Amino acid sequence: MTSISREWLVRKTLMVTAMVVVVGLALVVFFMVKESLPAFRKAGPANLFSATWNPREGRYGMLVFLVGTLTTTAGGLLLGTPLALSLALFLTQVAPRRSRGLFSRAVEVLAGVPSIVLGWLGFTMLVPWIRSVTGSSGSGILAASIILAVMVVPTITAISRDALEAVPSSYAQASLALGATRWQTIFRVILPAARHGILAAVILGMGRAVGETMAVAMVIGPASVFPTSLTSPTHTLTTKILMEMGESTGVQRSSLFAMGLVLLFLAMALVVLVRRVSKARRYEGWVE
Amino acid sequence: MTVAEVRARTAESRSQHEVVDTGGIGRSSSLKELEMVHNQAAVDGEAKFRLGSMSLYYGERKILEDITMDIPERKITAIIGPSGCGKSSFLRCLNRMNDLVEGCRVEGEVLLDGEDVYRRECDVTALRQKVGMVFQKPNPFPKTVYENVAFGPRILGIKERAQLDEIVESSLKKAALWEEVRDKLKEPALALSGGQQQRLCIARVLAVEPEVILLDEPCSALDPIATQRIEDLLSELREKYTIVIVTHNMQQAARISDYTAFFLIGCQGDPGRLVEFGETGTIFTAPADERTERYITGRFG
Ligand SMILES: Nc1ncnc2c1ncn2[C@@H]1O[C@H](COP(=O)(O)OP(=O)(O)O)[C@@H](O)[C@H]1O
Ligand SMILES: [Mg+2]
């Protein structure tokens, strides 16, 4: 085989692979839209985005679940981000060089814990504990947020660690040489210089939290109503789809596809956000 | 501490130095030390830094050995020597930036205004404000021009806008950069040219009102015109500041410095030593050591 034809073969193979991916994605979107069309046509957007889920009376509102997704995600990030950032700072700035590898491995292992394991721990330990402390049912947004925090910490830690490590040491040198302390250097120079990477890390963590199903399903409730407190049962988009998928037909089934479509849009919006953030001008001047 | 006290203390350290057994170093080297003492005597005015038998180690490795010299106040002292002889390391001894290197250890005395900068109770942040540093590659922060200059004053706790404005303007003027950037204060510093960035770094140092400015090959990344501007600037700053500049460029040392120190390593892996130190005119026209002569005439190795 001549080199020209081999190159031709490689190029065609790669092109076909790329096409498969693009076509696959297009098919996903196509089927999601196609399957959710009946819900939009028969129930209508006003019904679909209302707060009432009662299929027997023809009510297919997903607002409760959308709010559940947004609040648990926000809760998980609120709890997880400070922890992850502290960890990343510890790993890059404080930990002795020799033990950094060890801590990094630990974070990677945490990232690899299957979500069902975390969900199980949440169900058997976290929820009963919250129940005994608060006297409520124990499951709900708080429990889900805590579990999600544990899940996003490795993601956010690993990516912000890379961002912090990518800050040129010449910045820190300049700051220290001006008489800044190590903490002043970290908070006034290193963190701000890494802020795009850290923001991207948080957005990727958000993606993980939005999509998480199993672990959340085990601690969220379930209930198809707005929660009355952080520790009363509710649902997220993913957990609702999970619960209903086996036994729904017709418009009800179609409305689950509509929820899936909303999740898909959320995920796409996050990807766009990440791209925006990581493309942000490198030399952008910043002011405290 | 009065000048007399400083002198007395240094004399003491020097006599200690003579007692120290220098091991394998032969007679020729103690002759050289005599010459160096002679050279030091030639330094007029006061000494800002007095180094007494300073040695520097990075872990087990000795990087600099037995450096004894005075750095005169409000003069430009050039440090010359081949790559790897420890010029940058020497400079970092003076503001303790070496502390960042794991396993770094300094022996002997490094007196700034008569006080040892390596004494236990030395406030390193105050030291670094007093002894500013400009690096080889311009390293402005990824902030605006204004925020770069205001960084040091802010670290010192100055918050008032008017006061910061004033410091920024006067520092940029001192660094001969004001005219070029007065309309660009809110623009990113990294958008400036290399030479402007380096002068911005000098302005950033001037903003904390240092007494000494250390420059590590500040022009090695710049074109001749930008280099010329930095040299002019340094000549102006000489009036008010003690300047120590490492340079690869022999003409530059000859052009701008009052005193020159020549560093050299014997062979690979040996520590760097101060071969000769004296007035720049003398070093370049009538060096006492033939190695200095060979180096400055470009006939080394
Ligand atoms: N951070 C460091 N850690 C260990 N060794 C270093 C470090 N910096 C410099 N050195 C070593 O110290 C010696 C002197 O280096 P340097 O001071 O940079 O010399 P110069 O500036 O004269 O070229 C070199 O052999 C170099 O390898
Ligand atoms: Mg150097």
XYZ file of C-alpha atoms and ligand atoms in Angstrom:
617
model
C 0.000 0.000 0.000
C 1.463 3.371 -0.885
C 1.683 6.098 1.703
C -0.821 8.252 -0.198
C -3.527 5.623 -0.079
C -2.819 4.871 3.548
C -3.213 8.514 4.369
C -6.426 8.546 2.368
C -7.696 5.576 4.356
C -6.842 7.136 7.706
C -8.453 10.383 6.731
C -11.645 8.713 5.551
C -11.829 6.572 8.692
C -11.502 9.599 10.925
C -14.082 11.455 8.901
C -16.553 8.604 9.182
C -15.978 8.421 12.942
C -16.594 12.140 13.255
C -19.726 11.830 11.114
C -21.038 9.027 13.337
C -20.715 11.289 16.364
C -22.425 14.225 14.693
C -25.190 12.050 13.247
C -25.631 10.377 16.640
C -26.056 13.708 18.364
C -28.485 14.860 15.681
C -30.488 11.651 16.133
C -30.645 12.168 19.901
C -32.013 15.667 19.467
C -34.340 14.545 16.684
C -35.892 11.735 18.745
C -36.199 13.842 21.861
C -38.049 16.516 19.886
C -40.161 13.976 17.997
C -41.177 12.098 21.129
C -41.990 15.215 23.118
C -44.079 16.740 20.311
C -47.310 14.962 21.379
C -46.999 16.479 24.833
C -46.527 19.956 23.396
C -49.421 19.442 20.959
C -51.921 17.766 23.257
C -51.089 19.261 26.640
C -49.523 22.511 25.504
C -46.531 24.420 26.884
C -48.598 26.161 29.564
C -49.588 22.796 31.002
C -46.063 21.316 30.645
C -44.376 24.183 32.454
C -46.988 24.450 35.193
C -46.405 23.321 38.754
C -48.972 20.520 38.851
C -48.110 16.934 38.046
C -51.270 14.837 37.962
C -51.466 12.661 34.856
C -54.888 11.224 35.810
C -56.343 14.716 35.441
C -54.219 15.503 32.424
C -51.764 17.732 34.309
C -48.156 17.280 33.208
C -46.401 20.258 34.803
C -42.622 19.928 35.236
C -41.956 23.174 37.116
C -41.584 21.376 40.454
C -38.929 19.096 38.972
C -37.130 21.888 37.169
C -36.978 23.838 40.421
C -35.807 20.665 42.167
C -32.974 20.280 39.663
C -31.943 23.921 39.943
C -32.069 24.045 43.748
C -30.242 20.768 44.371
C -27.608 21.797 41.814
C -27.203 25.198 43.414
C -27.077 23.606 46.854
C -24.475 21.078 45.764
C -22.315 23.810 44.238
C -22.763 26.101 47.224
C -21.533 23.393 49.557
C -19.026 21.791 47.207
C -17.271 24.769 45.620
C -15.712 26.286 48.755
C -14.574 22.842 49.812
C -13.152 22.036 46.393
C -11.403 25.401 46.109
C -9.842 25.033 49.535
C -8.680 21.568 48.538
C -7.223 22.825 45.263
C -5.444 25.660 47.076
C -4.141 23.231 49.645
C -2.902 20.872 46.925
C -1.153 23.561 44.903
C 0.017 26.084 47.497
C 0.246 24.547 50.928
C 0.783 20.781 50.872
C 4.427 19.717 50.924
C 5.517 18.836 47.414
C 6.040 15.204 48.326
C 2.522 14.601 49.628
C 0.759 16.428 46.795
C 0.635 13.290 44.666
C -0.980 11.342 47.476
C -3.741 13.914 47.992
C -4.319 14.181 44.250
C -4.739 10.378 44.023
C -7.250 10.540 46.875
C -9.288 13.120 44.981
C -9.179 10.964 41.841
C -10.418 7.943 43.790
C -13.276 10.018 45.164
C -14.165 10.954 41.587
C -14.365 7.264 40.744
C -16.809 6.283 43.494
C -19.953 5.019 41.696
C -22.945 7.253 42.326
C -25.034 4.325 43.532
C -22.556 3.871 46.393
C -22.884 7.502 47.412
C -26.673 7.250 47.067
C -26.710 4.166 49.249
C -24.608 5.876 51.917
C -26.931 8.877 51.692
C -30.012 6.688 52.024
C -28.741 4.573 54.916
C -26.755 7.143 56.870
C -27.268 10.759 55.794
C -31.069 10.764 55.549
C -31.629 9.042 58.925
C -29.171 11.449 60.490
C -30.948 14.508 59.069
C -34.250 12.953 60.175
C -33.040 12.544 63.746
C -31.581 16.046 63.890
C -34.463 17.939 62.296
C -37.408 15.676 63.064
C -38.487 15.807 59.424
C -38.601 13.069 56.813
C -34.885 13.588 56.262
C -34.939 13.277 52.514
C -35.143 16.320 50.260
C -33.095 19.149 48.845
C -30.638 19.278 51.748
C -29.713 15.602 51.557
C -29.514 15.756 47.748
C -27.336 18.874 47.911
C -24.917 17.210 50.312
C -24.631 14.115 48.136
C -24.177 16.290 45.025
C -21.520 18.331 46.840
C -19.556 15.141 47.464
C -19.910 14.308 43.776
C -18.832 17.681 42.396
C -15.884 18.176 44.743
C -13.482 15.901 42.805
C -14.428 17.484 39.469
C -14.057 21.053 40.688
C -10.929 20.264 42.684
C -9.099 18.569 39.827
C -9.876 21.249 37.254
C -9.199 24.203 39.536
C -5.975 22.541 40.633
C -4.878 22.486 36.994
C -5.923 26.112 36.596
C -3.971 27.141 39.689
C -0.930 25.205 38.571
C -1.071 26.912 35.192
C -0.606 30.362 36.764
C 2.956 31.363 35.856
C 5.221 31.308 38.898
C 6.550 34.677 37.752
C 3.333 36.293 39.030
C 3.838 34.859 42.495
C 7.514 35.851 42.378
C 6.636 39.424 41.479
C 4.099 39.615 44.278
C 6.401 38.134 46.918
C 9.255 40.362 45.787
C 7.010 43.374 46.408
C 6.690 42.312 50.027
C 3.331 40.561 49.794
C 2.791 37.657 52.165
C 1.979 34.213 50.865
C -1.725 34.668 51.615
C -1.846 38.071 49.973
C -0.163 36.507 46.963
C -2.686 33.673 46.842
C -5.761 35.845 47.214
C -4.674 38.883 45.194
C -2.640 37.289 42.428
C -2.936 33.540 42.034
C -6.683 33.066 42.531
C -7.677 35.999 40.294
C -5.243 34.858 37.608
C -6.828 31.396 37.654
C -10.394 32.635 37.807
C -11.392 31.568 34.280
C -10.234 28.018 34.901
C -11.953 27.946 38.275
C -15.196 29.199 36.746
C -14.952 26.507 34.060
C -14.431 23.953 36.836
C -17.572 25.110 38.623
C -19.582 24.974 35.393
C -18.402 21.432 34.699
C -19.314 20.520 38.274
C -22.710 22.035 37.605
C -23.096 19.791 34.577
C -22.378 16.789 36.721
C -24.900 17.892 39.358
C -27.653 18.650 36.832
C -27.397 15.211 35.264
C -26.944 13.105 38.384
C -29.887 10.738 38.825
C -29.339 7.632 40.901
C -27.719 9.102 44.004
C -30.220 11.956 44.077
C -33.188 9.632 43.583
C -32.215 7.732 46.711
C -32.295 10.767 48.988
C -34.729 13.249 47.381
C -38.093 11.976 48.529
C -39.854 11.291 46.348
C -42.835 13.593 45.962
C -44.187 15.501 42.965
C -44.875 18.721 44.857
C -42.854 21.738 45.840
C -40.994 20.981 49.051
C -42.145 22.856 52.139
C -38.606 22.942 53.536
C -35.081 21.857 52.664
C -35.828 18.540 54.325
C -39.161 17.640 52.775
C -39.467 15.282 49.800
C -39.606 16.526 46.234
C -38.234 15.540 42.792
C -35.750 16.660 40.185
C -36.121 16.301 36.418
C -33.835 13.294 36.347
C -35.366 11.511 39.314
C -38.883 12.095 38.003
C -37.984 10.579 34.634
C -36.367 7.647 36.429
C -39.454 6.973 38.559
C -42.000 7.300 35.773
C -40.239 5.727 32.842
C -41.492 2.173 33.337
C -45.188 2.751 33.561
C -46.094 5.728 31.455
C -47.738 5.832 28.066
C -49.203 8.406 25.730
C -48.990 12.059 26.666
C -47.516 11.231 30.066
C -44.647 9.386 28.381
C -44.244 12.203 25.914
C -44.049 14.739 28.741
C -41.084 12.791 30.163
C -39.346 13.320 26.832
C -40.101 17.016 27.169
C -38.327 16.958 30.536
C -35.404 15.191 28.903
C -35.341 17.903 26.267
C -35.181 20.588 28.961
C -32.236 18.732 30.554
C -30.572 18.543 27.162
C -30.930 22.291 26.730
C -29.551 22.887 30.204
C -26.518 20.753 29.371
C -25.988 22.541 26.050
C -26.251 25.919 27.739
C -23.557 24.812 30.183
C -21.269 23.725 27.337
C -21.716 27.100 25.673
C -20.948 28.773 28.993
C -17.753 26.759 29.451
C -16.629 27.687 25.951
C -17.358 31.351 26.550
C -15.473 31.327 29.806
C -12.427 29.453 28.584
C -12.228 31.612 25.490
C -12.380 34.792 27.538
C -9.447 36.993 26.690
C -6.296 35.774 28.348
C -4.837 39.215 28.749
C -7.970 40.798 30.040
C -6.978 43.292 32.678
C -8.625 42.879 35.995
C -9.385 45.198 38.814
C -10.013 44.207 42.374
C 22.998 52.214 63.810
C 25.717 54.704 63.005
C 28.180 54.365 60.203
C 30.977 53.826 62.684
C 29.153 50.909 64.255
C 28.507 49.388 60.881
C 32.159 49.719 60.019
C 33.189 48.203 63.313
C 30.876 45.270 62.859
C 32.048 44.615 59.380
C 35.641 44.850 60.431
C 34.867 42.278 63.074
C 33.249 39.968 60.561
C 36.175 40.396 58.261
C 38.656 39.451 60.889
C 36.513 36.412 61.661
C 36.628 35.648 58.026
C 40.379 35.631 58.020
C 40.441 33.164 60.866
C 38.108 30.779 59.074
C 40.061 27.921 57.592
C 39.418 28.093 53.900
C 40.486 24.504 53.352
C 41.875 23.691 49.969
C 42.136 27.277 48.822
C 45.737 28.124 48.162
C 47.870 31.155 48.658
C 46.874 32.816 45.414
C 43.304 33.048 46.652
C 44.222 34.791 49.885
C 46.265 37.169 47.806
C 43.154 37.848 45.844
C 41.249 38.486 49.024
C 43.813 41.081 49.900
C 43.221 42.686 46.571
C 39.534 42.607 47.215
C 39.941 44.318 50.538
C 41.941 46.866 48.655
C 39.128 47.243 46.167
C 36.615 47.679 48.932
C 38.669 50.432 50.391
C 38.263 52.170 47.086
C 34.489 52.263 47.482
C 33.728 55.795 48.512
C 30.566 56.819 50.272
C 28.653 54.412 52.423
C 28.023 50.747 51.885
C 24.368 49.790 51.638
C 25.026 46.087 51.768
C 28.028 44.509 53.405
C 28.561 40.847 52.676
C 30.936 38.946 54.905
C 32.050 35.493 53.741
C 28.621 34.740 52.451
C 28.051 31.236 51.106
C 24.856 29.930 49.571
C 23.689 26.335 49.448
C 20.757 24.815 47.597
C 20.386 21.588 49.527
C 23.752 19.865 49.558
C 25.047 21.905 46.663
C 27.155 24.953 47.302
C 26.168 27.606 44.786
C 28.200 30.569 46.017
C 31.272 30.494 48.182
C 32.807 33.016 50.451
C 31.570 36.259 48.971
C 32.894 39.337 50.727
C 32.057 42.696 49.252
C 30.442 46.056 49.940
C 27.642 47.353 47.777
C 27.891 51.128 47.812
C 24.868 53.290 48.450
C 23.303 55.289 45.615
C 25.570 53.785 43.029
C 25.068 51.242 40.294
C 26.857 47.987 40.914
C 27.011 45.585 37.987
C 27.364 41.843 38.457
C 28.991 40.120 35.513
C 30.105 36.586 34.854
C 29.345 33.558 32.700
C 25.990 31.736 32.876
C 25.466 29.506 35.862
C 28.058 31.191 38.067
C 25.334 32.198 40.509
C 24.627 35.830 39.617
C 20.871 35.464 39.911
C 21.242 33.424 43.072
C 23.492 36.136 44.485
C 20.890 38.783 43.767
C 18.181 36.694 45.404
C 20.288 36.470 48.555
C 19.935 40.199 48.997
C 16.130 40.265 49.268
C 15.740 36.694 50.493
C 13.852 35.545 47.431
C 16.054 32.487 47.829
C 13.843 31.470 50.723
C 11.476 30.117 48.067
C 14.023 27.536 46.934
C 13.642 24.343 48.913
C 16.718 23.515 50.964
C 18.242 26.970 50.587
C 20.773 27.966 53.229
C 22.916 31.064 53.589
C 26.052 31.240 55.701
C 28.080 34.288 56.610
C 26.769 37.799 56.879
C 24.503 39.843 54.660
C 24.204 43.234 56.319
C 21.753 45.800 55.029
C 22.318 49.146 56.758
C 24.241 47.215 59.331
C 21.573 44.638 60.128
C 21.779 41.037 59.063
C 18.890 40.250 56.745
C 19.148 36.590 57.736
C 18.685 37.283 61.442
C 15.832 35.395 62.975
C 13.569 38.348 63.690
C 14.005 39.953 60.267
C 10.671 40.922 58.705
C 11.061 39.480 55.223
C 8.115 41.396 53.745
C 9.551 44.700 54.995
C 12.952 43.675 53.649
C 11.485 43.012 50.216
C 9.759 46.366 50.213
C 13.057 48.005 51.004
C 14.939 45.891 48.466
C 12.848 45.710 45.305
C 13.477 43.330 42.438
C 13.039 43.455 38.678
C 13.156 40.148 36.847
C 14.763 38.985 33.639
C 11.493 38.532 31.799
C 9.012 41.382 32.302
C 6.358 39.929 34.606
C 3.513 42.402 35.057
C 0.386 40.944 36.646
C -2.516 40.201 34.297
C -4.142 43.357 35.606
C -4.486 46.883 34.334
C -1.490 49.198 34.147
C -2.913 51.102 37.113
C -3.478 48.026 39.245
C 0.034 46.794 38.592
C 1.553 49.928 40.067
C -1.046 50.141 42.838
C -0.419 46.553 43.907
C 2.431 47.263 46.302
C 0.797 50.278 47.976
C -2.399 48.243 48.375
C -0.386 45.491 50.054
C 0.873 48.155 52.432
C -2.752 48.912 53.277
C -3.255 52.107 51.285
C -6.887 52.198 50.163
C -7.647 55.831 49.509
C -8.187 56.407 45.816
C -6.604 59.846 45.636
C -3.473 58.655 47.381
C -3.213 55.629 45.096
C -3.715 57.824 42.040
C -0.887 60.025 43.204
C 1.476 57.109 43.858
C 0.674 55.529 40.494
C 1.310 58.767 38.630
C 4.533 59.613 40.419
C 5.891 56.058 40.119
C 5.146 55.957 36.412
C 6.832 59.328 36.015
C 9.904 58.128 37.884
C 10.010 55.106 35.591
C 9.780 57.383 32.534
C 6.597 55.669 31.440
C 3.904 58.176 32.350
C 3.727 59.950 29.013
C 3.291 56.679 27.171
C 0.620 55.154 29.381
C -1.284 58.064 30.903
C -4.211 57.300 28.599
C -3.882 53.545 29.055
C -4.062 53.219 32.825
C -7.192 51.088 32.595
C -5.824 48.885 29.853
C -4.231 45.494 30.437
C -0.543 45.718 31.272
C 0.171 42.713 29.084
C -0.885 44.721 26.034
C 2.152 47.001 26.454
C 5.378 46.387 24.545
C 8.143 44.391 26.216
C 10.188 47.460 27.041
C 7.157 49.258 28.442
C 6.289 46.200 30.498
C 9.769 46.166 31.984
C 9.553 49.852 32.857
C 6.130 49.153 34.342
C 7.762 46.509 36.525
C 10.281 49.128 37.614
C 7.425 51.557 38.359
C 5.704 48.831 40.347
C 8.828 48.454 42.460
C 9.260 52.228 42.861
C 5.689 52.514 44.131
C 6.644 50.889 47.440
C 9.533 53.352 47.857
C 12.423 50.931 48.049
C 15.972 51.936 48.873
C 17.624 49.262 46.792
C 16.619 47.959 43.373
C 17.900 44.599 42.190
C 17.693 43.930 38.468
C 18.380 40.503 36.992
C 19.344 40.939 33.351
C 16.431 43.340 32.867
C 17.216 43.974 29.220
C 17.961 40.491 27.992
C 14.489 40.158 26.476
C 14.426 43.655 24.980
C 15.462 45.245 21.706
C 18.307 47.816 21.621
C 16.033 50.862 21.754
C 14.071 49.561 24.741
C 17.384 48.619 26.338
C 18.655 52.150 25.820
C 15.600 53.568 27.569
C 16.066 51.285 30.568
C 19.729 52.270 30.779
C 18.842 55.960 30.693
C 16.256 55.353 33.373
C 18.731 53.539 35.610
C 21.214 56.381 35.275
C 18.512 58.759 36.498
C 17.503 56.475 39.358
C 21.090 56.204 40.553
C 20.680 59.531 42.356
C 18.147 58.146 44.777
C 18.533 54.395 44.828
C 21.171 51.782 45.346
C 21.081 49.682 42.213
C 22.485 46.221 41.653
C 22.190 44.926 38.115
C 23.128 41.550 36.723
C 24.021 41.818 33.091
C 25.315 39.612 30.368
C 26.196 42.597 28.333
C 29.731 43.803 29.017
C 29.176 47.138 27.264
C 26.107 47.712 29.379
C 28.069 47.137 32.572
C 30.781 49.480 31.355
C 28.272 52.127 30.266
C 26.038 52.403 33.264
C 27.704 51.016 36.364
C 29.962 52.662 38.936
C 31.239 49.409 40.361
C 31.569 45.978 38.845
C 31.787 42.568 40.429
C 33.026 39.629 38.409
C 31.794 36.158 39.409
C 33.186 32.880 38.134
C 32.958 29.148 38.723
C 36.124 27.079 38.569
C 34.684 24.075 36.796
C 31.267 22.500 36.399
C 29.638 21.854 39.778
C 31.950 24.150 41.732
C 30.432 27.052 43.646
C 30.607 30.519 42.155
C 33.159 32.928 43.613
C 33.754 36.612 43.482
C 36.912 37.008 41.466
C 37.206 40.735 41.419
C 35.283 43.740 42.574
C 36.075 47.367 42.087
C 35.353 50.561 40.239
C 34.011 49.839 36.811
C 36.717 51.944 35.154
C 39.444 49.962 36.860
C 37.836 46.583 36.198
C 37.474 47.311 32.507
C 40.772 49.040 31.890
C 43.152 47.542 34.396
C 41.722 44.414 35.969
C 43.868 42.930 38.699
C 42.991 39.352 37.877
C 43.883 37.868 34.527
C 40.621 35.858 34.508
C 38.694 39.130 34.659
C 40.719 40.452 31.797
C 40.119 37.327 29.747
C 36.394 37.505 30.441
C 35.875 41.160 29.614
C 37.913 40.905 26.458
C 35.817 37.907 25.440
C 38.702 35.486 25.444
C 37.348 33.161 28.079
C 37.457 29.357 28.011
N 15.875 27.005 42.222
C 17.050 26.345 42.098
N 17.201 25.117 42.634
C 18.373 24.448 42.508
N 19.432 24.919 41.849
C 19.357 26.139 41.293
C 18.154 26.918 41.383
N 18.347 28.083 40.729
C 19.617 28.032 40.258
N 20.222 26.878 40.591
C 21.597 26.490 40.272
O 22.465 27.448 40.806
C 23.518 27.723 39.901
C 23.583 29.197 39.678
O 22.444 29.607 38.953
P 22.088 31.114 38.661
O 22.150 31.858 39.945
O 20.804 31.146 37.937
O 23.289 31.556 37.740
P 23.374 32.768 36.709
O 22.276 33.721 37.014
O 24.735 33.335 36.942
O 23.273 32.195 35.342
C 23.243 26.933 38.639
O 24.084 25.831 38.609
C 21.815 26.505 38.779
O 21.658 25.216 38.242
Mg 20.681 34.382 35.850
